[in-house]
Tab-separated table of C-alpha atoms in Angstrom:
chain	number	residue	atom	x	y	z
A	1	MET	CA	-13.093	7.765	-20.618
A	2	ASN	CA	-13.017	11.210	-19.397
A	3	ARG	CA	-9.309	11.615	-18.796
A	4	ARG	CA	-9.850	14.244	-16.326
A	5	ILE	CA	-12.058	11.823	-14.231
A	6	ALA	CA	-8.944	9.263	-14.308
A	7	THR	CA	-6.750	11.733	-13.306
A	8	ILE	CA	-8.735	12.774	-10.264
A	9	ALA	CA	-9.360	9.553	-9.444
A	10	LEU	CA	-5.757	9.017	-9.279
A	11	ALA	CA	-4.705	12.373	-7.433
A	12	SER	CA	-7.303	10.978	-4.664
A	13	VAL	CA	-5.219	7.707	-4.495
A	14	ALA	CA	-2.480	9.467	-3.875
A	15	LEU	CA	-3.425	12.163	-1.515
A	16	LEU	CA	-5.456	9.852	0.486
A	17	GLY	CA	-3.418	6.697	0.309
A	18	LEU	CA	-0.072	8.271	1.466
A	19	SER	CA	-0.890	10.612	4.227
A	20	GLY	CA	0.599	8.382	6.820
A	21	CYS	CA	3.651	7.451	4.789
A	22	ALA	CA	6.304	9.559	6.400
A	23	THR	CA	5.738	7.839	9.950
A	24	LEU	CA	6.377	4.018	8.630
A	25	ALA	CA	10.175	3.599	10.338
A	26	PRO	CA	9.942	1.387	13.042
A	27	SER	CA	10.612	2.975	16.793
A	28	ALA	CA	14.188	3.250	17.340
A	29	SER	CA	13.462	2.018	20.761
A	30	GLY	CA	12.751	-1.455	19.845
A	31	SER	CA	10.543	-1.609	23.124
A	32	ASN	CA	7.486	-3.132	21.661
A	33	ASP	CA	7.905	-6.644	22.203
A	34	ALA	CA	4.270	-7.649	22.497
A	35	GLY	CA	4.815	-10.000	19.836
A	36	ALA	CA	7.449	-11.653	21.223
A	37	ALA	CA	8.438	-15.285	20.011
A	38	SER	CA	5.102	-17.205	20.735
A	39	GLY	CA	4.253	-20.113	18.740
A	40	PRO	CA	5.198	-19.474	15.098
A	41	ASP	CA	6.651	-16.252	15.963
A	42	THR	CA	10.506	-16.128	15.651
A	43	GLN	CA	11.070	-12.362	15.612
A	44	THR	CA	9.892	-9.768	18.337
A	45	VAL	CA	7.352	-7.160	16.822
A	46	ALA	CA	10.100	-4.452	17.101
A	47	GLU	CA	12.646	-7.176	15.113
A	48	ALA	CA	9.663	-8.180	12.222
A	49	CYS	CA	8.876	-3.990	11.835
A	50	ALA	CA	12.592	-3.494	11.366
A	51	THR	CA	12.615	-6.634	8.718
A	52	VAL	CA	9.660	-5.055	6.855
A	53	ALA	CA	9.682	-1.471	7.257
A	54	GLU	CA	12.407	-0.961	4.395
A	55	LYS	CA	10.248	-2.532	2.095
A	56	VAL	CA	7.105	-0.952	3.199
A	57	SER	CA	8.629	2.585	3.285
A	58	GLY	CA	10.523	1.640	-0.516
A	59	VAL	CA	6.988	1.103	-2.158
A	60	ALA	CA	5.321	4.170	-0.218
A	61	ASN	CA	8.042	6.126	-1.691
A	62	SER	CA	7.879	5.076	-5.114
A	63	PHE	CA	4.160	6.013	-4.476
A	64	GLN	CA	5.727	9.267	-3.617
A	65	THR	CA	7.601	10.078	-7.005
A	66	PHE	CA	4.740	8.357	-8.872
A	67	ASP	CA	3.685	10.828	-11.872
A	68	ILE	CA	0.154	10.585	-11.718
A	69	SER	CA	-0.385	13.312	-14.620
A	70	THR	CA	0.832	10.426	-16.461
A	71	ALA	CA	-1.489	7.759	-15.024
A	72	ALA	CA	-4.073	8.004	-17.462
A	73	ASP	CA	-2.250	8.398	-20.812
A	74	ASP	CA	-0.524	4.752	-20.130
A	75	PRO	CA	-3.059	2.425	-18.191
A	76	GLN	CA	-0.888	-0.646	-18.829
A	77	ALA	CA	1.768	0.925	-16.945
A	78	THR	CA	-0.073	2.336	-14.249
A	79	ILE	CA	-1.522	-1.035	-13.722
A	80	ALA	CA	1.927	-2.702	-14.130
A	81	PHE	CA	3.292	-0.288	-10.855
A	82	PHE	CA	0.649	-1.413	-8.768
A	83	THR	CA	1.533	-5.092	-9.261
A	84	GLU	CA	5.147	-4.551	-8.778
A	85	ALA	CA	4.033	-2.969	-5.431
A	86	VAL	CA	1.669	-5.608	-4.201
A	87	ASP	CA	4.656	-8.188	-5.302
A	88	ALA	CA	7.242	-5.786	-3.054
A	89	LEU	CA	4.709	-6.239	0.004
A	90	LYS	CA	4.108	-10.198	-0.533
A	91	ALA	CA	8.049	-10.291	-0.489
A	92	ALA	CA	8.040	-8.011	2.879
A	93	GLN	CA	5.379	-10.263	4.399
A	94	ASP	CA	6.861	-13.458	3.403
A	95	ALA	CA	10.132	-12.058	5.315
A	96	VAL	CA	8.464	-10.782	8.279
A	97	GLY	CA	8.579	-13.764	11.593
A	98	ASN	CA	5.597	-12.312	13.779
A	99	SER	CA	2.334	-12.745	13.273
A	100	GLU	CA	0.988	-9.485	14.098
A	101	VAL	CA	3.647	-7.649	11.751
A	102	ARG	CA	2.669	-9.964	9.150
A	103	GLU	CA	-1.144	-9.479	9.592
A	104	ALA	CA	-0.182	-5.907	9.209
A	105	THR	CA	1.746	-5.954	6.135
A	106	LEU	CA	-0.733	-8.140	4.811
A	107	SER	CA	-3.582	-5.574	5.160
A	108	ILE	CA	-1.381	-3.338	3.538
A	109	ARG	CA	-0.912	-5.460	0.602
A	110	ASP	CA	-4.541	-6.081	0.144
A	111	SER	CA	-5.206	-2.419	0.130
A	112	PHE	CA	-2.772	-1.950	-2.130
A	113	GLN	CA	-4.125	-4.810	-4.557
A	114	ALA	CA	-7.878	-3.133	-4.237
A	115	THR	CA	-6.103	0.065	-5.326
A	116	GLY	CA	-5.136	-1.435	-8.236
A	117	ASP	CA	-8.388	-3.526	-8.930
A	118	THR	CA	-9.818	-0.097	-8.941
A	119	LEU	CA	-7.664	1.805	-11.087
A	120	LYS	CA	-7.825	-1.350	-13.634
A	121	LYS	CA	-11.411	-1.200	-13.738
A	122	LEU	CA	-11.445	2.748	-14.209
A	123	LEU	CA	-8.586	3.252	-16.752
A	124	VAL	CA	-8.214	-0.292	-18.558
A	125	ASP	CA	-11.604	-1.355	-18.556
A	126	GLY	CA	-13.384	1.924	-18.739
A	127	ASP	CA	-15.761	1.074	-15.807
A	128	VAL	CA	-16.461	4.672	-14.769
A	129	THR	CA	-18.427	3.372	-11.923
A	130	ALA	CA	-15.068	2.382	-10.237
A	131	VAL	CA	-14.713	6.020	-9.412
A	132	ALA	CA	-16.840	5.165	-6.568
A	133	ASN	CA	-14.733	3.100	-4.905
A	134	ILE	CA	-11.810	5.533	-4.653
A	135	GLY	CA	-12.573	6.776	-1.555
A	136	THR	CA	-12.726	3.574	-0.025
A	137	VAL	CA	-9.598	2.061	-1.320
A	138	SER	CA	-7.846	5.614	-0.580
A	139	GLY	CA	-9.131	4.612	3.182
A	140	GLU	CA	-7.897	1.436	3.271
A	141	VAL	CA	-4.469	2.474	2.297
A	142	ARG	CA	-4.567	5.085	4.937
A	143	ALA	CA	-5.849	2.872	7.279
A	144	SER	CA	-3.290	-0.175	7.060
A	145	LEU	CA	-0.100	2.408	7.123
A	146	GLU	CA	-1.500	3.641	9.880
A	147	THR	CA	-2.013	0.689	11.451
A	148	PHE	CA	1.279	-0.501	10.616
A	149	ALA	CA	3.010	2.840	11.841
A	150	THR	CA	0.795	2.468	15.086
A	151	LEU	CA	2.127	-1.109	15.860
A	152	CYS	CA	5.792	-0.694	14.714
A	153	ASN	CA	5.837	2.743	16.673
A	154	SER	CA	4.572	2.038	19.814
């Protein structure tokens, strides 16, 4: 498979998917109590955002330091990297006691899982048609991070 295509695809994921990562920290005011304990919720939106923001930011920061230029040379390490990120997001989701924030975290996790699956098809399976999905999964990552940021910063 053409490594240049894979590298361009990976660069697209990094640039498009992480564009909203700088605003993942919850609002310091903690004024967003829209999800205050109703039903199974044990945390307000602000509390839940504070619980999960560190893990979400940690995953986002690890992607910012990920060396994309070597990803095509070591596809298994690239896939392992995405798997670890998805696992970290699952742990974050499990720690949340608010349904709104839990759903936002699930959306982030699902978008990273879809990105990892697409990259596996491209890098491991050699399926160059997966390049067509890069824009879609990148958009999903960006949208899920923006949704989380909006929820937690309002």
